[in-house]
Amino acid sequence: GTVFRFGTELFVAAINGPEQTVLSGTAPAVAAAEQALLERSIRVSRVPTYDTPGHSPLLAPILEPLRDALAPIQFQRPEIEMISTVTGRRAGDEVATAGHWVDMAERPVRFRQALDTIAKDGVTFLEVGPGKALSNLAKAASGDWTRAISSLCDGPDGDEEPEPDGLAHACARLYCAGHSPEWSRLYGTPPSPVEAPTTAFDLKHIELPAVGLQPRGDHPQPVQAAPDHGEGTDAAAAPVAALAADTLAAVADIVRPVLGDAADGDADAALVTLGLDSLALTAIRGRLQQAFGQAVPMAWFAAGASLRGIAAFYAEGEPAGPAPVQAAPEPVETTVTLMRSVGRADHVLTLRDGSGPLVALIHPVGGDALCYRELAEAWPGDARILGIRHPEAEAGDVRYRPLAELARLYRRAVLDAAGRVPDIVGGWSFGGAVAQEMTAQWEEEGARIAGLAAIDSPLPDGDYARQLRRLADIVGGDGDDCVLDRMIARPEFEAVFDEQHGLGRLRAVADPATVERVLRIHAANAAALAGHRPQPVRAPLSYALALRAGNAGSSEAAARPLEALSAGPLRILGFDCDHFSIMRSPAVEAVAGFLGAAAKPVVQPVPLVAE
């Protein structure tokens, strides 16, 4: 790797974060470091300093003149709390001396350490100035993207926003963060505040002409309630409308323990836009199946199913509801939605259509691929993105499969759905481990994978992998389906599941059959990961690391363990998130941009980022 010799002509001028370091020094030394980093495909940008080697010992000639210039000034201890970027700690009497400010010119800026000192205190960061570089660093340090605010650049148009509009947006964000701006200073005589609606109204929802899938043989399709055509409507429409209304009310009552007040909200809203995770959607599906005797296909939720669409489906089955539905309604012609089931055994979903690279994303340990909806939406370019679900995510007896067998099954499903080997294979958590094995199997057959993409997947021999292996050793067995019963019965498994997903929450909102299925899928996948020993692939690996999770605290710490997964070029980017927030906005947009470049040629990075 590249070696940088610090201390004579090259120096660390600032440590802004775990992924951002500023270098300073002589022009030739900085230029050489910049070239070396660019050759390693590491993003570098020049800081405009008028050719001054700031925050380095090279400023020694100006230190004494600076001290003399500061001598007449009467410094005082700050009256409000102050964090020094010279020490990274809370300031004391030392800031009331000229020496402190002279040291600031020569010493590196410990901005990250200063942020860490107060990031956990629940403070709001306000950057006063024309940019948002510092507030972005504060967002990364605190992990709270709502409490780091730029005074002029937080409007929709960023730094292109007119200053009065930018300041107004900053005041609005301060108000949302619990502060009380003096509105009269901004508006003169402002109107009195009013209660805001409690319904989420800033979610992206594309209204489609029909909620549904292409008809597929024996699978019932989502249907819409009959529209009102006025006076010429058939007389039979009134009983049908009354039936649909009754069924809608019954559906709302059934799902209310999961949805809460949203069950009485917009009945046409797609459930996936209400902030529900796949666990909550699974609980809703199980409750409906228990009440009506028939399950709504899980793919419908990805396709945008609403409470009204679900009620129309059940109302078609029987003259009254909720009652067991004996026969599925006849398939109806509908418009193909953004997400649909296309693959073998219905465990491949098209998350996004496109004419660009083919991307296959493997489900995490919970078994469903709905978690990739935001990632697919934010993926750059015109990629076609498939989501692969566990084969027993909806129906059938959950069985144990070694991870290599899962990889073979999913490879066949992807080929069946897309007709070719994908360009990028990846996944979040457990999905990344399966994607790595799929890549290894394809490479063994002579196929080329342009990129392997993993989102905070377990590191080989990391804490999570060792925890699962210890559990597998306790459970014992020869890898048969009985291992699932033994694993679920262990308090150690319940502890792991409860920590990750909340076992109490699951049991509170889901029926026993759904709880049992979810637990067995988790157990099957955990056992598969515990028994797997990966072999390195040749494909480049792009790894999105959640710095606040348990895998590694920095990109440098993750680099060596990841060499066991890929002998090819390695790209690692750390995100100041936990294992779950990395898959939610705003982090998921950045993750999509990072992984979207996985098909491009990359080279091995060095563990240092200059900004």
mmCIF file of N, CA and C in Angstrom, residues 56-177:
data_model
loop_
_atom_site.group_PDB
_atom_site.id
_atom_site.type_symbol
_atom_site.label_atom_id
_atom_site.label_comp_id
_atom_site.label_asym_id
_atom_site.label_seq_id
_atom_site.Cartn_x
_atom_site.Cartn_y
_atom_site.Cartn_z
ATOM 1 N N SER A 56 -0.306 23.536 10.588
ATOM 2 C CA SER A 56 0.893 22.701 10.499
ATOM 3 C C SER A 56 2.090 23.476 11.051
ATOM 4 N N PRO A 57 3.148 22.770 11.442
ATOM 5 C CA PRO A 57 4.357 23.450 11.927
ATOM 6 C C PRO A 57 5.023 24.337 10.893
ATOM 7 N N LEU A 58 4.634 24.223 9.615
ATOM 8 C CA LEU A 58 5.217 25.081 8.593
ATOM 9 C C LEU A 58 4.828 26.547 8.789
ATOM 10 N N LEU A 59 3.857 26.806 9.658
ATOM 11 C CA LEU A 59 3.479 28.184 9.969
ATOM 12 C C LEU A 59 4.331 28.780 11.089
ATOM 13 N N ALA A 60 5.367 28.085 11.503
ATOM 14 C CA ALA A 60 6.211 28.558 12.614
ATOM 15 C C ALA A 60 6.694 29.996 12.445
ATOM 16 N N PRO A 61 7.061 30.438 11.226
ATOM 17 C CA PRO A 61 7.555 31.821 11.098
ATOM 18 C C PRO A 61 6.547 32.892 11.492
ATOM 19 N N ILE A 62 5.256 32.590 11.470
ATOM 20 C CA ILE A 62 4.264 33.635 11.788
ATOM 21 C C ILE A 62 3.758 33.543 13.218
ATOM 22 N N LEU A 63 4.170 32.531 13.966
ATOM 23 C CA LEU A 63 3.600 32.321 15.291
ATOM 24 C C LEU A 63 3.952 33.438 16.260
ATOM 25 N N GLU A 64 5.215 33.855 16.296
ATOM 26 C CA GLU A 64 5.597 34.915 17.223
ATOM 27 C C GLU A 64 4.982 36.247 16.838
ATOM 28 N N PRO A 65 5.000 36.625 15.539
ATOM 29 C CA PRO A 65 4.269 37.860 15.178
ATOM 30 C C PRO A 65 2.781 37.783 15.535
ATOM 31 N N LEU A 66 2.172 36.600 15.409
ATOM 32 C CA LEU A 66 0.771 36.446 15.784
ATOM 33 C C LEU A 66 0.589 36.630 17.286
ATOM 34 N N ARG A 67 1.521 36.081 18.049
ATOM 35 C CA ARG A 67 1.441 36.227 19.516
ATOM 36 C C ARG A 67 1.566 37.702 19.912
ATOM 37 N N ASP A 68 2.477 38.397 19.242
ATOM 38 C CA ASP A 68 2.647 39.827 19.550
ATOM 39 C C ASP A 68 1.381 40.614 19.202
ATOM 40 N N ALA A 69 0.743 40.229 18.077
ATOM 41 C CA ALA A 69 -0.463 40.942 17.665
ATOM 42 C C ALA A 69 -1.615 40.698 18.630
ATOM 43 N N LEU A 70 -1.637 39.526 19.261
ATOM 44 C CA LEU A 70 -2.713 39.182 20.191
ATOM 45 C C LEU A 70 -2.478 39.734 21.598
ATOM 46 N N ALA A 71 -1.238 40.147 21.892
ATOM 47 C CA ALA A 71 -0.876 40.544 23.258
ATOM 48 C C ALA A 71 -1.749 41.667 23.818
ATOM 49 N N PRO A 72 -2.098 42.692 23.043
ATOM 50 C CA PRO A 72 -2.906 43.785 23.641
ATOM 51 C C PRO A 72 -4.356 43.390 23.931
ATOM 52 N N ILE A 73 -4.809 42.271 23.424
ATOM 53 C CA ILE A 73 -6.218 41.895 23.571
ATOM 54 C C ILE A 73 -6.447 41.303 24.960
ATOM 55 N N GLN A 74 -7.518 41.733 25.609
ATOM 56 C CA GLN A 74 -7.880 41.208 26.916
ATOM 57 C C GLN A 74 -8.847 40.032 26.736
ATOM 58 N N PHE A 75 -8.349 38.813 26.878
ATOM 59 C CA PHE A 75 -9.192 37.616 26.736
ATOM 60 C C PHE A 75 -9.888 37.315 28.057
ATOM 61 N N GLN A 76 -11.080 36.726 27.984
ATOM 62 C CA GLN A 76 -11.828 36.329 29.164
ATOM 63 C C GLN A 76 -12.355 34.903 28.997
ATOM 64 N N ARG A 77 -12.571 34.289 30.127
ATOM 65 C CA ARG A 77 -13.165 32.954 30.100
ATOM 66 C C ARG A 77 -14.572 33.057 29.500
ATOM 67 N N PRO A 78 -14.964 32.121 28.615
ATOM 68 C CA PRO A 78 -16.286 32.212 27.977
ATOM 69 C C PRO A 78 -17.411 32.090 29.010
ATOM 70 N N GLU A 79 -18.488 32.861 28.799
ATOM 71 C CA GLU A 79 -19.629 32.828 29.709
ATOM 72 C C GLU A 79 -20.598 31.703 29.363
ATOM 73 N N ILE A 80 -20.528 31.197 28.156
ATOM 74 C CA ILE A 80 -21.331 30.037 27.772
ATOM 75 C C ILE A 80 -20.385 28.881 27.484
ATOM 76 N N GLU A 81 -20.928 27.690 27.485
ATOM 77 C CA GLU A 81 -20.086 26.514 27.264
ATOM 78 C C GLU A 81 -19.464 26.566 25.870
ATOM 79 N N MET A 82 -18.195 26.244 25.795
ATOM 80 C CA MET A 82 -17.451 26.300 24.538
ATOM 81 C C MET A 82 -16.630 25.030 24.392
ATOM 82 N N ILE A 83 -16.630 24.488 23.193
ATOM 83 C CA ILE A 83 -15.836 23.299 22.894
ATOM 84 C C ILE A 83 -14.664 23.727 22.028
ATOM 85 N N SER A 84 -13.479 23.417 22.447
ATOM 86 C CA SER A 84 -12.278 23.814 21.712
ATOM 87 C C SER A 84 -11.927 22.760 20.673
ATOM 88 N N THR A 85 -11.668 23.191 19.442
ATOM 89 C CA THR A 85 -11.211 22.249 18.406
ATOM 90 C C THR A 85 -9.700 22.074 18.452
ATOM 91 N N VAL A 86 -9.028 22.773 19.352
ATOM 92 C CA VAL A 86 -7.597 22.523 19.560
ATOM 93 C C VAL A 86 -7.418 21.256 20.384
ATOM 94 N N THR A 87 -8.258 21.117 21.436
ATOM 95 C CA THR A 87 -8.149 19.950 22.318
ATOM 96 C C THR A 87 -9.244 18.928 22.071
ATOM 97 N N GLY A 88 -10.362 19.371 21.461
ATOM 98 C CA GLY A 88 -11.494 18.475 21.281
ATOM 99 C C GLY A 88 -12.323 18.326 22.536
ATOM 100 N N ARG A 89 -12.043 19.148 23.554
ATOM 101 C CA ARG A 89 -12.740 19.024 24.842
ATOM 102 C C ARG A 89 -13.389 20.359 25.208
ATOM 103 N N ARG A 90 -14.163 20.335 26.298
ATOM 104 C CA ARG A 90 -14.751 21.570 26.796
ATOM 105 C C ARG A 90 -13.647 22.529 27.223
ATOM 106 N N ALA A 91 -13.779 23.793 26.810
ATOM 107 C CA ALA A 91 -12.724 24.772 27.065
ATOM 108 C C ALA A 91 -12.799 25.293 28.494
ATOM 109 N N GLY A 92 -11.634 25.657 29.022
ATOM 110 C CA GLY A 92 -11.541 26.240 30.354
ATOM 111 C C GLY A 92 -10.806 27.552 30.303
ATOM 112 N N ASP A 93 -9.996 27.791 31.312
ATOM 113 C CA ASP A 93 -9.275 29.061 31.399
ATOM 114 C C ASP A 93 -8.263 29.228 30.278
ATOM 115 N N GLU A 94 -7.840 28.110 29.658
ATOM 116 C CA GLU A 94 -6.778 28.226 28.653
ATOM 117 C C GLU A 94 -7.190 29.047 27.443
ATOM 118 N N VAL A 95 -8.507 29.132 27.171
ATOM 119 C CA VAL A 95 -8.924 29.905 26.002
ATOM 120 C C VAL A 95 -8.811 31.402 26.252
ATOM 121 N N ALA A 96 -8.571 31.811 27.481
ATOM 122 C CA ALA A 96 -8.411 33.223 27.809
ATOM 123 C C ALA A 96 -6.957 33.653 27.688
ATOM 124 N N THR A 97 -6.146 32.874 26.993
ATOM 125 C CA THR A 97 -4.740 33.206 26.791
ATOM 126 C C THR A 97 -4.451 33.314 25.301
ATOM 127 N N ALA A 98 -3.463 34.134 24.968
ATOM 128 C CA ALA A 98 -3.057 34.260 23.564
ATOM 129 C C ALA A 98 -2.464 32.954 23.060
ATOM 130 N N GLY A 99 -1.843 32.180 23.965
ATOM 131 C CA GLY A 99 -1.205 30.935 23.544
ATOM 132 C C GLY A 99 -2.181 29.948 22.928
ATOM 133 N N HIS A 100 -3.416 29.920 23.436
ATOM 134 C CA HIS A 100 -4.413 28.994 22.886
ATOM 135 C C HIS A 100 -4.684 29.297 21.424
ATOM 136 N N TRP A 101 -4.794 30.566 21.077
ATOM 137 C CA TRP A 101 -5.127 30.953 19.717
ATOM 138 C C TRP A 101 -3.912 30.848 18.795
ATOM 139 N N VAL A 102 -2.744 30.981 19.345
ATOM 140 C CA VAL A 102 -1.536 30.728 18.559
ATOM 141 C C VAL A 102 -1.428 29.239 18.249
ATOM 142 N N ASP A 103 -1.715 28.394 19.249
ATOM 143 C CA ASP A 103 -1.698 26.941 19.024
ATOM 144 C C ASP A 103 -2.692 26.534 17.942
ATOM 145 N N MET A 104 -3.823 27.228 17.864
ATOM 146 C CA MET A 104 -4.830 26.880 16.870
ATOM 147 C C MET A 104 -4.290 27.002 15.450
ATOM 148 N N ALA A 105 -3.377 27.948 15.235
ATOM 149 C CA ALA A 105 -2.817 28.129 13.894
ATOM 150 C C ALA A 105 -1.906 26.970 13.503
ATOM 151 N N GLU A 106 -1.254 26.353 14.488
ATOM 152 C CA GLU A 106 -0.239 25.341 14.193
ATOM 153 C C GLU A 106 -0.749 23.912 14.358
ATOM 154 N N ARG A 107 -1.670 23.699 15.274
ATOM 155 C CA ARG A 107 -2.088 22.329 15.589
ATOM 156 C C ARG A 107 -3.243 21.871 14.697
ATOM 157 N N PRO A 108 -3.425 20.546 14.554
ATOM 158 C CA PRO A 108 -4.548 20.045 13.740
ATOM 159 C C PRO A 108 -5.892 20.346 14.402
ATOM 160 N N VAL A 109 -6.912 20.486 13.594
ATOM 161 C CA VAL A 109 -8.266 20.752 14.067
ATOM 162 C C VAL A 109 -8.915 19.421 14.458
ATOM 163 N N ARG A 110 -9.278 19.290 15.708
ATOM 164 C CA ARG A 110 -9.907 18.051 16.197
ATOM 165 C C ARG A 110 -11.435 18.226 16.171
ATOM 166 N N PHE A 111 -11.964 18.435 14.964
ATOM 167 C CA PHE A 111 -13.379 18.743 14.837
ATOM 168 C C PHE A 111 -14.242 17.544 15.219
ATOM 169 N N ARG A 112 -13.860 16.355 14.763
ATOM 170 C CA ARG A 112 -14.653 15.166 15.092
ATOM 171 C C ARG A 112 -14.678 14.926 16.599
ATOM 172 N N GLN A 113 -13.528 15.079 17.257
ATOM 173 C CA GLN A 113 -13.476 14.863 18.704
ATOM 174 C C GLN A 113 -14.327 15.899 19.427
ATOM 175 N N ALA A 114 -14.329 17.137 18.928
ATOM 176 C CA ALA A 114 -15.150 18.172 19.541
ATOM 177 C C ALA A 114 -16.634 17.851 19.393
ATOM 178 N N LEU A 115 -17.027 17.359 18.218
ATOM 179 C CA LEU A 115 -18.419 16.978 18.019
ATOM 180 C C LEU A 115 -18.811 15.817 18.924
ATOM 181 N N ASP A 116 -17.909 14.835 19.021
ATOM 182 C CA ASP A 116 -18.210 13.674 19.859
ATOM 183 C C ASP A 116 -18.397 14.073 21.329
ATOM 184 N N THR A 117 -17.725 15.138 21.740
ATOM 185 C CA THR A 117 -17.818 15.571 23.135
ATOM 186 C C THR A 117 -19.241 15.938 23.517
ATOM 187 N N ILE A 118 -20.010 16.482 22.570
ATOM 188 C CA ILE A 118 -21.360 16.944 22.900
ATOM 189 C C ILE A 118 -22.443 16.276 22.061
ATOM 190 N N ALA A 119 -22.070 15.372 21.138
ATOM 191 C CA ALA A 119 -23.064 14.806 20.219
ATOM 192 C C ALA A 119 -24.150 14.039 20.955
ATOM 193 N N LYS A 120 -23.830 13.443 22.099
ATOM 194 C CA LYS A 120 -24.808 12.627 22.823
ATOM 195 C C LYS A 120 -25.607 13.432 23.845
ATOM 196 N N ASP A 121 -25.399 14.749 23.867
ATOM 197 C CA ASP A 121 -26.095 15.581 24.851
ATOM 198 C C ASP A 121 -27.438 16.072 24.354
ATOM 199 N N GLY A 122 -27.862 15.639 23.156
ATOM 200 C CA GLY A 122 -29.139 16.077 22.619
ATOM 201 C C GLY A 122 -29.140 17.522 22.160
ATOM 202 N N VAL A 123 -27.967 18.071 21.837
ATOM 203 C CA VAL A 123 -27.888 19.469 21.433
ATOM 204 C C VAL A 123 -28.300 19.622 19.969
ATOM 205 N N THR A 124 -28.620 20.854 19.594
ATOM 206 C CA THR A 124 -28.888 21.189 18.196
ATOM 207 C C THR A 124 -27.676 21.929 17.651
ATOM 208 N N PHE A 125 -27.169 21.493 16.508
ATOM 209 C CA PHE A 125 -26.024 22.137 15.875
ATOM 210 C C PHE A 125 -26.536 23.157 14.859
ATOM 211 N N LEU A 126 -26.116 24.406 14.984
ATOM 212 C CA LEU A 126 -26.488 25.452 14.029
ATOM 213 C C LEU A 126 -25.211 26.020 13.420
ATOM 214 N N GLU A 127 -25.062 25.831 12.121
ATOM 215 C CA GLU A 127 -23.909 26.392 11.416
ATOM 216 C C GLU A 127 -24.258 27.800 10.949
ATOM 217 N N VAL A 128 -23.521 28.780 11.427
ATOM 218 C CA VAL A 128 -23.762 30.176 11.064
ATOM 219 C C VAL A 128 -22.793 30.551 9.954
ATOM 220 N N GLY A 129 -23.330 30.738 8.761
ATOM 221 C CA GLY A 129 -22.479 31.061 7.629
ATOM 222 C C GLY A 129 -23.145 30.670 6.323
ATOM 223 N N PRO A 130 -22.440 30.844 5.215
ATOM 224 C CA PRO A 130 -23.052 30.649 3.889
ATOM 225 C C PRO A 130 -23.014 29.220 3.373
ATOM 226 N N GLY A 131 -22.516 28.278 4.149
ATOM 227 C CA GLY A 131 -22.397 26.904 3.663
ATOM 228 C C GLY A 131 -23.024 25.905 4.614
ATOM 229 N N LYS A 132 -22.821 24.604 4.318
ATOM 230 C CA LYS A 132 -23.357 23.561 5.196
ATOM 231 C C LYS A 132 -22.370 22.416 5.397
ATOM 232 N N ALA A 133 -21.083 22.683 5.145
ATOM 233 C CA ALA A 133 -20.080 21.634 5.313
ATOM 234 C C ALA A 133 -19.998 21.190 6.769
ATOM 235 N N LEU A 134 -20.017 22.164 7.702
ATOM 236 C CA LEU A 134 -19.876 21.814 9.123
ATOM 237 C C LEU A 134 -21.134 21.140 9.652
ATOM 238 N N SER A 135 -22.305 21.595 9.226
ATOM 239 C CA SER A 135 -23.538 20.952 9.698
ATOM 240 C C SER A 135 -23.644 19.533 9.163
ATOM 241 N N ASN A 136 -23.140 19.291 7.961
ATOM 242 C CA ASN A 136 -23.126 17.914 7.450
ATOM 243 C C ASN A 136 -22.228 17.029 8.301
ATOM 244 N N LEU A 137 -21.086 17.555 8.723
ATOM 245 C CA LEU A 137 -20.207 16.778 9.605
ATOM 246 C C LEU A 137 -20.886 16.531 10.956
ATOM 247 N N ALA A 138 -21.627 17.529 11.433
ATOM 248 C CA ALA A 138 -22.348 17.354 12.707
ATOM 249 C C ALA A 138 -23.436 16.297 12.575
ATOM 250 N N LYS A 139 -24.104 16.248 11.420
ATOM 251 C CA LYS A 139 -25.110 15.206 11.187
ATOM 252 C C LYS A 139 -24.472 13.831 11.272
ATOM 253 N N ALA A 140 -23.322 13.683 10.639
ATOM 254 C CA ALA A 140 -22.651 12.381 10.647
ATOM 255 C C ALA A 140 -22.197 12.002 12.045
ATOM 256 N N ALA A 141 -21.720 12.989 12.813
ATOM 257 C CA ALA A 141 -21.212 12.685 14.156
ATOM 258 C C ALA A 141 -22.326 12.325 15.121
ATOM 259 N N SER A 142 -23.445 13.044 15.042
ATOM 260 C CA SER A 142 -24.525 12.835 16.006
ATOM 261 C C SER A 142 -25.460 11.707 15.603
ATOM 262 N N GLY A 143 -25.520 11.403 14.293
ATOM 263 C CA GLY A 143 -26.469 10.399 13.821
ATOM 264 C C GLY A 143 -27.899 10.906 13.787
ATOM 265 N N ASP A 144 -28.111 12.187 14.125
ATOM 266 C CA ASP A 144 -29.445 12.774 14.129
ATOM 267 C C ASP A 144 -29.494 13.861 13.063
ATOM 268 N N TRP A 145 -30.097 13.523 11.937
ATOM 269 C CA TRP A 145 -30.088 14.431 10.795
ATOM 270 C C TRP A 145 -31.102 15.556 10.941
ATOM 271 N N THR A 146 -31.874 15.574 12.023
ATOM 272 C CA THR A 146 -32.862 16.639 12.214
ATOM 273 C C THR A 146 -32.331 17.760 13.093
ATOM 274 N N ARG A 147 -31.184 17.550 13.745
ATOM 275 C CA ARG A 147 -30.708 18.518 14.731
ATOM 276 C C ARG A 147 -29.387 19.155 14.330
ATOM 277 N N ALA A 148 -29.019 19.082 13.069
ATOM 278 C CA ALA A 148 -27.845 19.781 12.545
ATOM 279 C C ALA A 148 -28.330 20.656 11.398
ATOM 280 N N ILE A 149 -28.250 21.955 11.578
ATOM 281 C CA ILE A 149 -28.959 22.899 10.714
ATOM 282 C C ILE A 149 -27.988 23.941 10.179
ATOM 283 N N SER A 150 -28.098 24.222 8.895
ATOM 284 C CA SER A 150 -27.347 25.313 8.276
ATOM 285 C C SER A 150 -28.215 26.562 8.271
ATOM 286 N N SER A 151 -27.632 27.695 8.642
ATOM 287 C CA SER A 151 -28.426 28.916 8.782
ATOM 288 C C SER A 151 -28.943 29.441 7.452
ATOM 289 N N LEU A 152 -28.305 29.104 6.322
ATOM 290 C CA LEU A 152 -28.699 29.671 5.035
ATOM 291 C C LEU A 152 -28.908 28.642 3.937
ATOM 292 N N CYS A 153 -28.531 27.385 4.158
ATOM 293 C CA CYS A 153 -28.501 26.417 3.044
ATOM 294 C C CYS A 153 -29.374 25.190 3.282
ATOM 295 N N ASP A 154 -30.386 25.290 4.123
ATOM 296 C CA ASP A 154 -31.210 24.124 4.403
ATOM 297 C C ASP A 154 -32.547 24.134 3.665
ATOM 298 N N GLY A 155 -32.719 25.023 2.703
ATOM 299 C CA GLY A 155 -33.925 25.019 1.897
ATOM 300 C C GLY A 155 -33.840 23.992 0.788
ATOM 301 N N PRO A 156 -34.909 23.831 0.016
ATOM 302 C CA PRO A 156 -34.922 22.834 -1.063
ATOM 303 C C PRO A 156 -33.817 23.043 -2.096
ATOM 304 N N ASP A 157 -33.395 24.323 -2.295
ATOM 305 C CA ASP A 157 -32.380 24.613 -3.298
ATOM 306 C C ASP A 157 -30.987 24.757 -2.720
ATOM 307 N N GLY A 158 -30.796 24.368 -1.457
ATOM 308 C CA GLY A 158 -29.466 24.378 -0.860
ATOM 309 C C GLY A 158 -28.828 25.752 -0.880
ATOM 310 N N ASP A 159 -27.547 25.796 -1.301
ATOM 311 C CA ASP A 159 -26.841 27.076 -1.293
ATOM 312 C C ASP A 159 -27.264 27.997 -2.433
ATOM 313 N N GLU A 160 -28.172 27.539 -3.310
ATOM 314 C CA GLU A 160 -28.737 28.402 -4.345
ATOM 315 C C GLU A 160 -29.954 29.168 -3.839
ATOM 316 N N GLU A 161 -30.388 28.854 -2.622
ATOM 317 C CA GLU A 161 -31.568 29.490 -2.040
ATOM 318 C C GLU A 161 -31.255 30.960 -1.733
ATOM 319 N N PRO A 162 -32.163 31.885 -2.034
ATOM 320 C CA PRO A 162 -31.966 33.279 -1.582
ATOM 321 C C PRO A 162 -31.802 33.307 -0.067
ATOM 322 N N GLU A 163 -30.949 34.198 0.439
ATOM 323 C CA GLU A 163 -30.630 34.193 1.865
ATOM 324 C C GLU A 163 -31.861 34.345 2.762
ATOM 325 N N PRO A 164 -32.813 35.238 2.456
ATOM 326 C CA PRO A 164 -34.003 35.314 3.337
ATOM 327 C C PRO A 164 -34.777 33.999 3.385
ATOM 328 N N ASP A 165 -34.890 33.314 2.239
ATOM 329 C CA ASP A 165 -35.602 32.031 2.226
ATOM 330 C C ASP A 165 -34.824 30.968 2.995
ATOM 331 N N GLY A 166 -33.496 30.952 2.814
ATOM 332 C CA GLY A 166 -32.674 29.989 3.533
ATOM 333 C C GLY A 166 -32.764 30.176 5.030
ATOM 334 N N LEU A 167 -32.766 31.449 5.482
ATOM 335 C CA LEU A 167 -32.880 31.725 6.914
ATOM 336 C C LEU A 167 -34.251 31.295 7.436
ATOM 337 N N ALA A 168 -35.296 31.494 6.633
ATOM 338 C CA ALA A 168 -36.634 31.073 7.049
ATOM 339 C C ALA A 168 -36.702 29.562 7.213
ATOM 340 N N HIS A 169 -36.100 28.828 6.284
ATOM 341 C CA HIS A 169 -36.072 27.367 6.405
ATOM 342 C C HIS A 169 -35.299 26.946 7.654
ATOM 343 N N ALA A 170 -34.204 27.647 7.955
ATOM 344 C CA ALA A 170 -33.432 27.309 9.153
ATOM 345 C C ALA A 170 -34.260 27.541 10.416
ATOM 346 N N CYS A 171 -34.996 28.657 10.450
ATOM 347 C CA CYS A 171 -35.847 28.930 11.616
ATOM 348 C C CYS A 171 -36.936 27.863 11.761
ATOM 349 N N ALA A 172 -37.484 27.428 10.624
ATOM 350 C CA ALA A 172 -38.507 26.386 10.674
ATOM 351 C C ALA A 172 -37.935 25.091 11.228
ATOM 352 N N ARG A 173 -36.726 24.754 10.811
ATOM 353 C CA ARG A 173 -36.112 23.522 11.308
ATOM 354 C C ARG A 173 -35.765 23.643 12.788
ATOM 355 N N LEU A 174 -35.334 24.825 13.223
ATOM 356 C CA LEU A 174 -35.076 25.031 14.646
ATOM 357 C C LEU A 174 -36.361 24.854 15.453
ATOM 358 N N TYR A 175 -37.464 25.362 14.927
ATOM 359 C CA TYR A 175 -38.750 25.208 15.608
ATOM 360 C C TYR A 175 -39.118 23.727 15.719
ATOM 361 N N CYS A 176 -38.925 22.971 14.637
ATOM 362 C CA CYS A 176 -39.233 21.532 14.653
ATOM 363 C C CYS A 176 -38.327 20.776 15.611
ATOM 364 N N ALA A 177 -37.139 21.337 15.881
ATOM 365 C CA ALA A 177 -36.208 20.683 16.799
ATOM 366 C C ALA A 177 -36.471 21.079 18.248
#
